[in-house]
Amino acid sequence: MREHLHVSPEVAAALRAGRPVVALESTLITHGLPHPANVETALAMEAAVRAGGAVPATIAVLAGRITVGLTRADIDRLGSLPAGRVRKCSRRDLPIAVARGDDGATTVAGTMIVAQLAGIQVFATGGIGGVHRGAPFDVSADLLELGRTPVAVVCSGAKSILDLPLTHEVLETQGVPVIGLGTDTLPAFYSQSSGLPVDVRVESPAEAAHIIAAARRLGAQHGLLVTVPVPDAEALPAEKMEDAIRRATDEATATNIHGKAVTPFVLARVAELTCGESRRANIALLVNNARVAAEIAVALAKE
Ligand code: PSU
Ligand code: MN
């Protein structure tokens, strides 16, 4: 599969020289945020990675080509396509998108697979997929990928549109170390805490990098989760989100939405019901996580 990757010259040069690189996903561009906030946020994340001293590598499938390091024009195009035109690519979707020459946006799972093939060890996003509320058999492929692909995912936990206690259990079953950067508990995306304990609290990106390096030295074949709470000023109280989440998940069930459509539906509905207030928190944590991931990648390059 490696020979089917199209790596941008800048990313390829950085990887060859052992310089820090941070992978970024594309489902948040096509299915997570509306236009033009999606394009602005993707570019702000790339800028934050650069400010942190690393090279950004946004990953997507472009007309069947698995691409590592999108250009600004690629991000603009992907972000402007009408919803539904871009295939949401988790593990099972990658071969389909490649064979058909489709445009595909990689999820956390899809991005981890490509990052690992390209030799990128650190990946920043907002929230991972998890176990859905009221549908405990709907376990995101993200959780299984974390159990089988050695990439460190920097995120703000998972949204409370999910069943967070069950999500936490599956991470344990899959053998995924959950690191809290400046936190004792798993963050809950918009809110700083889910109340669920992390495996270890670290105080700096360098300390997180030290654990990632230990996993590499041990030959660990699984991923790690580095969780970073949403910045203080942008955090929203959990109760405030709860009504909207309950309504959105009930609507998804009532209208028979399932499979890969559930997460985009619930995300969009919650944003509507909270009048975009949640979007400010979403963007703030995405950009912050990109910067932190760069600092981790910089420290990892020195290990
Ligand atoms: N959670 C968010 N925003 C997102 C996603 C999740 O708060 O954009 C996206 C990510 O790309 C994640 C995917 O990998 O949704 C999970 O989808 P599913 O639940 O179908 O596995
Ligand atoms: Mn699912």
mmCIF file of C-alpha atoms and ligand atoms in Angstrom:
data_model
loop_
_atom_site.group_PDB
_atom_site.id
_atom_site.type_symbol
_atom_site.label_atom_id
_atom_site.label_comp_id
_atom_site.label_asym_id
_atom_site.label_seq_id
_atom_site.Cartn_x
_atom_site.Cartn_y
_atom_site.Cartn_z
ATOM 1 C CA MET A 1 0.000 0.000 0.000
ATOM 2 C CA ARG A 2 2.934 2.312 0.732
ATOM 3 C CA GLU A 3 3.693 2.805 -2.974
ATOM 4 C CA HIS A 4 0.155 4.076 -3.464
ATOM 5 C CA LEU A 5 0.720 7.000 -1.106
ATOM 6 C CA HIS A 6 1.252 10.429 -2.623
ATOM 7 C CA VAL A 7 3.354 12.347 -0.135
ATOM 8 C CA SER A 8 3.883 16.084 -0.698
ATOM 9 C CA PRO A 9 7.494 17.140 -1.300
ATOM 10 C CA GLU A 10 7.602 19.145 1.944
ATOM 11 C CA VAL A 11 6.302 16.267 4.081
ATOM 12 C CA ALA A 12 8.533 13.726 2.317
ATOM 13 C CA ALA A 13 11.615 15.896 2.913
ATOM 14 C CA ALA A 14 10.756 16.354 6.601
ATOM 15 C CA LEU A 15 10.222 12.614 7.099
ATOM 16 C CA ARG A 16 13.473 11.749 5.340
ATOM 17 C CA ALA A 17 15.375 14.182 7.562
ATOM 18 C CA GLY A 18 13.689 12.937 10.754
ATOM 19 C CA ARG A 19 12.076 16.340 11.344
ATOM 20 C CA PRO A 20 8.770 16.513 13.276
ATOM 21 C CA VAL A 21 5.561 16.008 11.255
ATOM 22 C CA VAL A 22 1.955 16.078 12.500
ATOM 23 C CA ALA A 23 -0.859 14.311 10.625
ATOM 24 C CA LEU A 24 -4.286 16.003 10.409
ATOM 25 C CA GLU A 25 -7.579 14.352 9.395
ATOM 26 C CA SER A 26 -10.065 15.468 6.726
ATOM 27 C CA THR A 27 -13.452 14.153 7.922
ATOM 28 C CA LEU A 28 -13.713 17.142 10.200
ATOM 29 C CA ILE A 29 -13.424 19.288 7.042
ATOM 30 C CA THR A 30 -16.126 17.476 5.041
ATOM 31 C CA HIS A 31 -18.434 16.060 7.716
ATOM 32 C CA GLY A 32 -17.549 17.873 10.954
ATOM 33 C CA LEU A 33 -17.806 21.611 10.292
ATOM 34 C CA PRO A 34 -19.794 23.722 7.798
ATOM 35 C CA HIS A 35 -18.192 25.760 5.007
ATOM 36 C CA PRO A 36 -16.311 28.110 5.286
ATOM 37 C CA ALA A 37 -15.466 27.452 8.981
ATOM 38 C CA ASN A 38 -14.160 24.026 7.921
ATOM 39 C CA VAL A 39 -11.549 25.435 5.518
ATOM 40 C CA GLU A 40 -10.565 28.240 7.902
ATOM 41 C CA THR A 41 -10.128 25.762 10.754
ATOM 42 C CA ALA A 42 -8.102 23.288 8.675
ATOM 43 C CA LEU A 43 -5.758 26.106 7.652
ATOM 44 C CA ALA A 44 -5.574 27.420 11.240
ATOM 45 C CA MET A 45 -4.614 23.924 12.421
ATOM 46 C CA GLU A 46 -1.852 23.745 9.815
ATOM 47 C CA ALA A 47 -0.593 27.176 10.927
ATOM 48 C CA ALA A 48 -0.638 26.043 14.582
ATOM 49 C CA VAL A 49 1.425 22.956 13.698
ATOM 50 C CA ARG A 50 3.987 25.193 11.964
ATOM 51 C CA ALA A 51 4.022 27.627 14.904
ATOM 52 C CA GLY A 52 4.782 24.647 17.137
ATOM 53 C CA GLY A 53 7.814 23.760 15.017
ATOM 54 C CA ALA A 54 6.496 20.831 12.947
ATOM 55 C CA VAL A 55 5.327 20.224 9.371
ATOM 56 C CA PRO A 56 1.555 19.645 8.930
ATOM 57 C CA ALA A 57 0.371 16.713 6.818
ATOM 58 C CA THR A 58 -3.365 16.883 6.183
ATOM 59 C CA ILE A 59 -4.492 13.511 4.819
ATOM 60 C CA ALA A 60 -7.306 12.667 2.369
ATOM 61 C CA VAL A 61 -8.088 10.583 -0.716
ATOM 62 C CA LEU A 62 -8.145 12.849 -3.793
ATOM 63 C CA ALA A 63 -9.708 11.216 -6.850
ATOM 64 C CA GLY A 64 -8.553 7.833 -5.568
ATOM 65 C CA ARG A 65 -5.045 8.989 -4.614
ATOM 66 C CA ILE A 66 -4.192 8.656 -0.930
ATOM 67 C CA THR A 67 -2.550 12.011 -0.304
ATOM 68 C CA VAL A 68 -0.328 12.971 2.627
ATOM 69 C CA GLY A 69 0.103 16.744 2.811
ATOM 70 C CA LEU A 70 -2.797 18.486 1.076
ATOM 71 C CA THR A 71 -2.174 21.840 -0.593
ATOM 72 C CA ARG A 72 -4.214 24.908 0.274
ATOM 73 C CA ALA A 73 -6.094 24.448 -3.008
ATOM 74 C CA ASP A 74 -6.858 20.802 -2.117
ATOM 75 C CA ILE A 75 -8.271 21.871 1.266
ATOM 76 C CA ASP A 76 -10.338 24.614 -0.387
ATOM 77 C CA ARG A 77 -11.761 22.190 -2.934
ATOM 78 C CA LEU A 78 -12.527 19.406 -0.451
ATOM 79 C CA GLY A 79 -14.096 21.888 1.962
ATOM 80 C CA SER A 80 -16.329 23.414 -0.712
ATOM 81 C CA LEU A 81 -17.766 20.175 -2.141
ATOM 82 C CA PRO A 82 -21.429 19.597 -1.332
ATOM 83 C CA ALA A 83 -22.119 17.299 1.608
ATOM 84 C CA GLY A 84 -22.438 13.727 0.442
ATOM 85 C CA ARG A 85 -19.995 14.118 -2.455
ATOM 86 C CA VAL A 86 -17.028 12.976 -0.385
ATOM 87 C CA ARG A 87 -16.817 9.420 0.919
ATOM 88 C CA LYS A 88 -16.167 9.241 4.678
ATOM 89 C CA CYS A 89 -13.175 6.881 4.828
ATOM 90 C CA SER A 90 -12.598 4.689 7.811
ATOM 91 C CA ARG A 91 -10.581 1.444 7.507
ATOM 92 C CA ARG A 92 -13.124 -0.403 5.378
ATOM 93 C CA ASP A 93 -13.705 2.493 2.989
ATOM 94 C CA LEU A 94 -10.122 3.123 1.858
ATOM 95 C CA PRO A 95 -9.932 0.336 -0.757
ATOM 96 C CA ILE A 96 -13.306 1.355 -2.175
ATOM 97 C CA ALA A 97 -12.344 5.018 -2.552
ATOM 98 C CA VAL A 98 -9.009 4.087 -4.156
ATOM 99 C CA ALA A 99 -10.528 1.581 -6.597
ATOM 100 C CA ARG A 100 -13.288 3.932 -7.671
ATOM 101 C CA GLY A 101 -11.164 7.052 -7.929
ATOM 102 C CA ASP A 102 -13.383 8.779 -5.369
ATOM 103 C CA ASP A 103 -12.674 11.774 -3.193
ATOM 104 C CA GLY A 104 -12.505 10.536 0.378
ATOM 105 C CA ALA A 105 -12.159 12.211 3.755
ATOM 106 C CA THR A 106 -10.240 10.176 6.297
ATOM 107 C CA THR A 107 -11.668 9.654 9.789
ATOM 108 C CA VAL A 108 -9.446 9.191 12.831
ATOM 109 C CA ALA A 109 -9.126 5.485 11.925
ATOM 110 C CA GLY A 110 -8.455 6.205 8.238
ATOM 111 C CA THR A 111 -5.926 8.924 9.054
ATOM 112 C CA MET A 112 -4.086 6.682 11.545
ATOM 113 C CA ILE A 113 -3.681 3.971 8.889
ATOM 114 C CA VAL A 114 -2.244 6.396 6.343
ATOM 115 C CA ALA A 115 -0.058 8.215 8.906
ATOM 116 C CA GLN A 116 1.471 4.922 10.008
ATOM 117 C CA LEU A 117 2.185 3.884 6.405
ATOM 118 C CA ALA A 118 3.843 7.245 5.771
ATOM 119 C CA GLY A 119 5.933 7.051 8.964
ATOM 120 C CA ILE A 120 4.147 9.840 10.875
ATOM 121 C CA GLN A 121 3.911 9.146 14.602
ATOM 122 C CA VAL A 122 1.761 12.032 15.875
ATOM 123 C CA PHE A 123 -1.736 13.026 14.733
ATOM 124 C CA ALA A 124 -3.956 15.872 15.992
ATOM 125 C CA THR A 125 -7.735 16.048 15.901
ATOM 126 C CA GLY A 126 -10.685 17.265 17.962
ATOM 127 C CA GLY A 127 -12.515 14.215 19.211
ATOM 128 C CA ILE A 128 -12.378 10.516 18.466
ATOM 129 C CA GLY A 129 -15.350 8.334 17.633
ATOM 130 C CA GLY A 130 -16.594 6.050 20.404
ATOM 131 C CA VAL A 131 -19.461 3.877 21.512
ATOM 132 C CA HIS A 132 -22.838 5.404 20.634
ATOM 133 C CA ARG A 133 -25.460 6.139 23.253
ATOM 134 C CA GLY A 134 -28.279 3.649 23.251
ATOM 135 C CA ALA A 135 -26.460 1.538 20.624
ATOM 136 C CA PRO A 136 -23.606 -0.211 22.474
ATOM 137 C CA PHE A 137 -22.922 -2.376 19.383
ATOM 138 C CA ASP A 138 -22.107 0.791 17.400
ATOM 139 C CA VAL A 139 -18.428 0.984 18.297
ATOM 140 C CA SER A 140 -16.432 3.422 16.163
ATOM 141 C CA ALA A 141 -13.674 1.863 14.079
ATOM 142 C CA ASP A 142 -11.497 4.593 15.641
ATOM 143 C CA LEU A 143 -11.341 2.626 18.905
ATOM 144 C CA LEU A 144 -10.280 -0.596 17.181
ATOM 145 C CA GLU A 145 -7.706 1.269 15.097
ATOM 146 C CA LEU A 146 -6.218 2.728 18.272
ATOM 147 C CA GLY A 147 -5.827 -0.878 19.422
ATOM 148 C CA ARG A 148 -3.906 -1.942 16.320
ATOM 149 C CA THR A 149 -2.013 0.975 14.770
ATOM 150 C CA PRO A 150 0.982 2.635 16.451
ATOM 151 C CA VAL A 151 0.156 6.340 16.118
ATOM 152 C CA ALA A 152 -0.304 8.838 18.970
ATOM 153 C CA VAL A 153 -3.621 10.681 18.647
ATOM 154 C CA VAL A 154 -3.800 14.087 20.326
ATOM 155 C CA CYS A 155 -7.426 15.022 21.003
ATOM 156 C CA SER A 156 -9.896 16.416 23.537
ATOM 157 C CA GLY A 157 -11.391 13.024 24.317
ATOM 158 C CA ALA A 158 -14.742 12.260 22.750
ATOM 159 C CA LYS A 159 -17.971 14.225 22.483
ATOM 160 C CA SER A 160 -20.645 13.455 25.008
ATOM 161 C CA ILE A 161 -22.929 12.595 22.064
ATOM 162 C CA LEU A 162 -21.299 9.227 22.823
ATOM 163 C CA ASP A 163 -21.505 6.880 25.765
ATOM 164 C CA LEU A 164 -18.274 7.976 27.421
ATOM 165 C CA PRO A 165 -18.063 5.296 30.153
ATOM 166 C CA LEU A 166 -18.430 2.556 27.491
ATOM 167 C CA THR A 167 -15.937 4.331 25.229
ATOM 168 C CA HIS A 168 -13.486 4.432 28.151
ATOM 169 C CA GLU A 169 -13.978 0.678 28.715
ATOM 170 C CA VAL A 170 -13.303 -0.170 25.063
ATOM 171 C CA LEU A 171 -10.070 1.855 25.140
ATOM 172 C CA GLU A 172 -8.996 -0.278 28.087
ATOM 173 C CA THR A 173 -9.972 -3.519 26.320
ATOM 174 C CA GLN A 174 -8.031 -2.426 23.232
ATOM 175 C CA GLY A 175 -4.927 -1.737 25.327
ATOM 176 C CA VAL A 176 -4.763 1.971 24.526
ATOM 177 C CA PRO A 177 -2.861 4.092 27.070
ATOM 178 C CA VAL A 178 -4.863 7.245 27.842
ATOM 179 C CA ILE A 179 -2.558 10.102 28.776
ATOM 180 C CA GLY A 180 -3.965 13.293 30.326
ATOM 181 C CA LEU A 181 -1.928 16.384 29.509
ATOM 182 C CA GLY A 182 -2.566 18.642 32.507
ATOM 183 C CA THR A 183 -5.650 16.624 33.464
ATOM 184 C CA ASP A 184 -6.562 13.665 35.699
ATOM 185 C CA THR A 185 -9.709 12.879 33.754
ATOM 186 C CA LEU A 186 -10.658 12.125 30.168
ATOM 187 C CA PRO A 187 -11.831 15.425 28.637
ATOM 188 C CA ALA A 188 -15.338 15.471 27.135
ATOM 189 C CA PHE A 189 -14.668 17.672 24.099
ATOM 190 C CA TYR A 190 -16.729 20.849 24.828
ATOM 191 C CA SER A 191 -16.257 20.290 28.550
ATOM 192 C CA GLN A 192 -12.940 19.839 30.275
ATOM 193 C CA SER A 193 -13.835 16.657 32.132
ATOM 194 C CA SER A 194 -15.920 13.512 31.733
ATOM 195 C CA GLY A 195 -15.100 12.473 35.290
ATOM 196 C CA LEU A 196 -13.499 9.271 33.977
ATOM 197 C CA PRO A 197 -9.867 8.733 35.024
ATOM 198 C CA VAL A 198 -6.938 8.792 32.596
ATOM 199 C CA ASP A 199 -4.161 6.205 32.976
ATOM 200 C CA VAL A 200 -1.496 8.785 33.627
ATOM 201 C CA ARG A 201 -1.310 12.535 34.002
ATOM 202 C CA VAL A 202 1.634 14.387 32.457
ATOM 203 C CA GLU A 203 2.404 18.078 32.710
ATOM 204 C CA SER A 204 4.242 18.717 29.440
ATOM 205 C CA PRO A 205 4.335 17.663 25.781
ATOM 206 C CA ALA A 206 7.872 16.336 26.406
ATOM 207 C CA GLU A 207 6.581 14.010 29.128
ATOM 208 C CA ALA A 208 3.899 12.707 26.751
ATOM 209 C CA ALA A 209 6.558 12.202 24.055
ATOM 210 C CA HIS A 210 8.624 10.189 26.533
ATOM 211 C CA ILE A 211 5.759 7.696 26.955
ATOM 212 C CA ILE A 212 5.214 7.494 23.177
ATOM 213 C CA ALA A 213 8.945 6.804 22.755
ATOM 214 C CA ALA A 214 8.766 4.038 25.370
ATOM 215 C CA ALA A 215 5.895 2.413 23.454
ATOM 216 C CA ARG A 216 8.024 2.529 20.281
ATOM 217 C CA ARG A 217 11.042 1.014 22.052
ATOM 218 C CA LEU A 218 8.808 -1.775 23.357
ATOM 219 C CA GLY A 219 7.647 -2.438 19.808
ATOM 220 C CA ALA A 220 4.046 -1.730 20.807
ATOM 221 C CA GLN A 221 1.702 -2.285 17.860
ATOM 222 C CA HIS A 222 -1.085 -0.132 19.286
ATOM 223 C CA GLY A 223 -1.852 3.573 19.392
ATOM 224 C CA LEU A 224 -1.849 6.008 22.298
ATOM 225 C CA LEU A 225 -4.340 8.702 23.183
ATOM 226 C CA VAL A 226 -2.982 12.020 24.432
ATOM 227 C CA THR A 227 -5.906 14.022 25.765
ATOM 228 C CA VAL A 228 -5.897 17.802 26.085
ATOM 229 C CA PRO A 229 -8.881 19.656 27.589
ATOM 230 C CA VAL A 230 -10.527 22.479 25.624
ATOM 231 C CA PRO A 231 -8.935 25.837 26.614
ATOM 232 C CA ASP A 232 -10.509 27.272 29.767
ATOM 233 C CA ALA A 233 -12.024 30.364 28.155
ATOM 234 C CA GLU A 234 -13.935 28.317 25.561
ATOM 235 C CA ALA A 235 -15.140 25.415 27.717
ATOM 236 C CA LEU A 236 -18.912 24.868 27.905
ATOM 237 C CA PRO A 237 -20.768 23.383 30.884
ATOM 238 C CA ALA A 238 -21.788 19.757 30.276
ATOM 239 C CA GLU A 239 -25.409 20.393 31.338
ATOM 240 C CA LYS A 240 -25.729 23.037 28.675
ATOM 241 C CA MET A 241 -24.963 20.498 25.937
ATOM 242 C CA GLU A 242 -27.030 17.674 27.380
ATOM 243 C CA ASP A 243 -30.480 18.757 26.120
ATOM 244 C CA ALA A 244 -29.261 19.252 22.573
ATOM 245 C CA ILE A 245 -27.396 15.930 22.615
ATOM 246 C CA ARG A 246 -30.389 14.020 23.911
ATOM 247 C CA ARG A 247 -32.640 15.570 21.254
ATOM 248 C CA ALA A 248 -30.188 14.926 18.437
ATOM 249 C CA THR A 249 -29.564 11.286 19.382
ATOM 250 C CA ASP A 250 -33.312 10.651 19.800
ATOM 251 C CA GLU A 251 -33.936 12.139 16.355
ATOM 252 C CA ALA A 252 -31.252 9.934 14.828
ATOM 253 C CA THR A 253 -32.949 6.847 16.255
ATOM 254 C CA ALA A 254 -36.445 8.006 15.310
ATOM 255 C CA THR A 255 -35.495 8.757 11.703
ATOM 256 C CA ASN A 256 -33.625 5.489 11.327
ATOM 257 C CA ILE A 257 -30.185 6.987 10.755
ATOM 258 C CA HIS A 258 -27.438 4.482 11.320
ATOM 259 C CA GLY A 259 -23.915 3.347 10.442
ATOM 260 C CA LYS A 260 -21.453 5.973 9.354
ATOM 261 C CA ALA A 261 -24.202 8.591 8.995
ATOM 262 C CA VAL A 262 -24.915 8.756 12.745
ATOM 263 C CA THR A 263 -21.912 10.833 13.828
ATOM 264 C CA PRO A 264 -22.198 13.519 11.098
ATOM 265 C CA PHE A 265 -25.967 13.778 11.699
ATOM 266 C CA VAL A 266 -25.678 14.187 15.456
ATOM 267 C CA LEU A 267 -22.750 16.635 15.141
ATOM 268 C CA ALA A 268 -24.677 18.867 12.746
ATOM 269 C CA ARG A 269 -27.887 18.720 14.795
ATOM 270 C CA VAL A 270 -26.136 19.592 18.062
ATOM 271 C CA ALA A 271 -24.446 22.565 16.380
ATOM 272 C CA GLU A 272 -27.862 23.744 15.083
ATOM 273 C CA LEU A 273 -29.583 23.291 18.417
ATOM 274 C CA THR A 274 -26.871 25.194 20.304
ATOM 275 C CA CYS A 275 -26.911 28.004 17.707
ATOM 276 C CA GLY A 276 -23.268 27.591 16.836
ATOM 277 C CA GLU A 277 -22.100 28.369 20.371
ATOM 278 C CA SER A 278 -20.481 24.968 20.448
ATOM 279 C CA ARG A 279 -18.571 25.766 17.266
ATOM 280 C CA ARG A 280 -16.326 28.328 18.973
ATOM 281 C CA ALA A 281 -15.230 25.700 21.510
ATOM 282 C CA ASN A 282 -14.790 23.148 18.725
ATOM 283 C CA ILE A 283 -12.461 25.382 16.702
ATOM 284 C CA ALA A 284 -10.498 26.527 19.772
ATOM 285 C CA LEU A 285 -9.730 22.975 20.862
ATOM 286 C CA LEU A 286 -8.820 21.839 17.335
ATOM 287 C CA VAL A 287 -6.249 24.606 16.919
ATOM 288 C CA ASN A 288 -4.914 24.109 20.450
ATOM 289 C CA ASN A 289 -4.524 20.356 19.896
ATOM 290 C CA ALA A 290 -2.623 20.985 16.645
ATOM 291 C CA ARG A 291 -0.141 23.202 18.493
ATOM 292 C CA VAL A 292 0.281 20.699 21.352
ATOM 293 C CA ALA A 293 0.752 17.827 18.875
ATOM 294 C CA ALA A 294 3.531 19.799 17.175
ATOM 295 C CA GLU A 295 5.273 20.262 20.531
ATOM 296 C CA ILE A 296 4.982 16.523 21.176
ATOM 297 C CA ALA A 297 6.368 15.722 17.702
ATOM 298 C CA VAL A 298 9.288 18.113 18.305
ATOM 299 C CA ALA A 299 10.091 16.424 21.651
ATOM 300 C CA LEU A 300 9.689 12.972 20.064
ATOM 301 C CA ALA A 301 12.200 13.837 17.337
ATOM 302 C CA LYS A 302 14.773 14.469 20.103
ATOM 303 C CA GLU A 303 14.127 11.148 21.938
HETATM 304 N N1 PSU B 1 -16.152 13.569 16.480
HETATM 305 C C1 PSU B 1 -16.192 14.919 16.365
HETATM 306 N N2 PSU B 1 -15.998 15.482 15.141
HETATM 307 C C2 PSU B 1 -15.744 14.737 14.028
HETATM 308 C C3 PSU B 1 -15.691 13.310 14.181
HETATM 309 C C4 PSU B 1 -15.903 12.793 15.408
HETATM 310 O O1 PSU B 1 -16.399 15.591 17.359
HETATM 311 O O2 PSU B 1 -15.584 15.307 12.933
HETATM 312 C C5 PSU B 1 -15.366 12.459 12.984
HETATM 313 C C6 PSU B 1 -13.917 11.945 13.105
HETATM 314 O O3 PSU B 1 -13.336 11.922 11.798
HETATM 315 C C7 PSU B 1 -14.082 10.541 13.621
HETATM 316 C C8 PSU B 1 -15.394 10.121 12.961
HETATM 317 O O4 PSU B 1 -13.026 9.683 13.283
HETATM 318 O O5 PSU B 1 -16.195 11.298 13.005
HETATM 319 C C9 PSU B 1 -16.036 8.968 13.702
HETATM 320 O O6 PSU B 1 -17.110 8.481 12.935
HETATM 321 P P1 PSU B 1 -17.827 7.093 13.371
HETATM 322 O O7 PSU B 1 -18.492 7.393 14.685
HETATM 323 O O8 PSU B 1 -18.803 6.812 12.259
HETATM 324 O O9 PSU B 1 -16.736 6.072 13.504
HETATM 325 MN MN MN B 2 -20.539 3.966 13.996
#
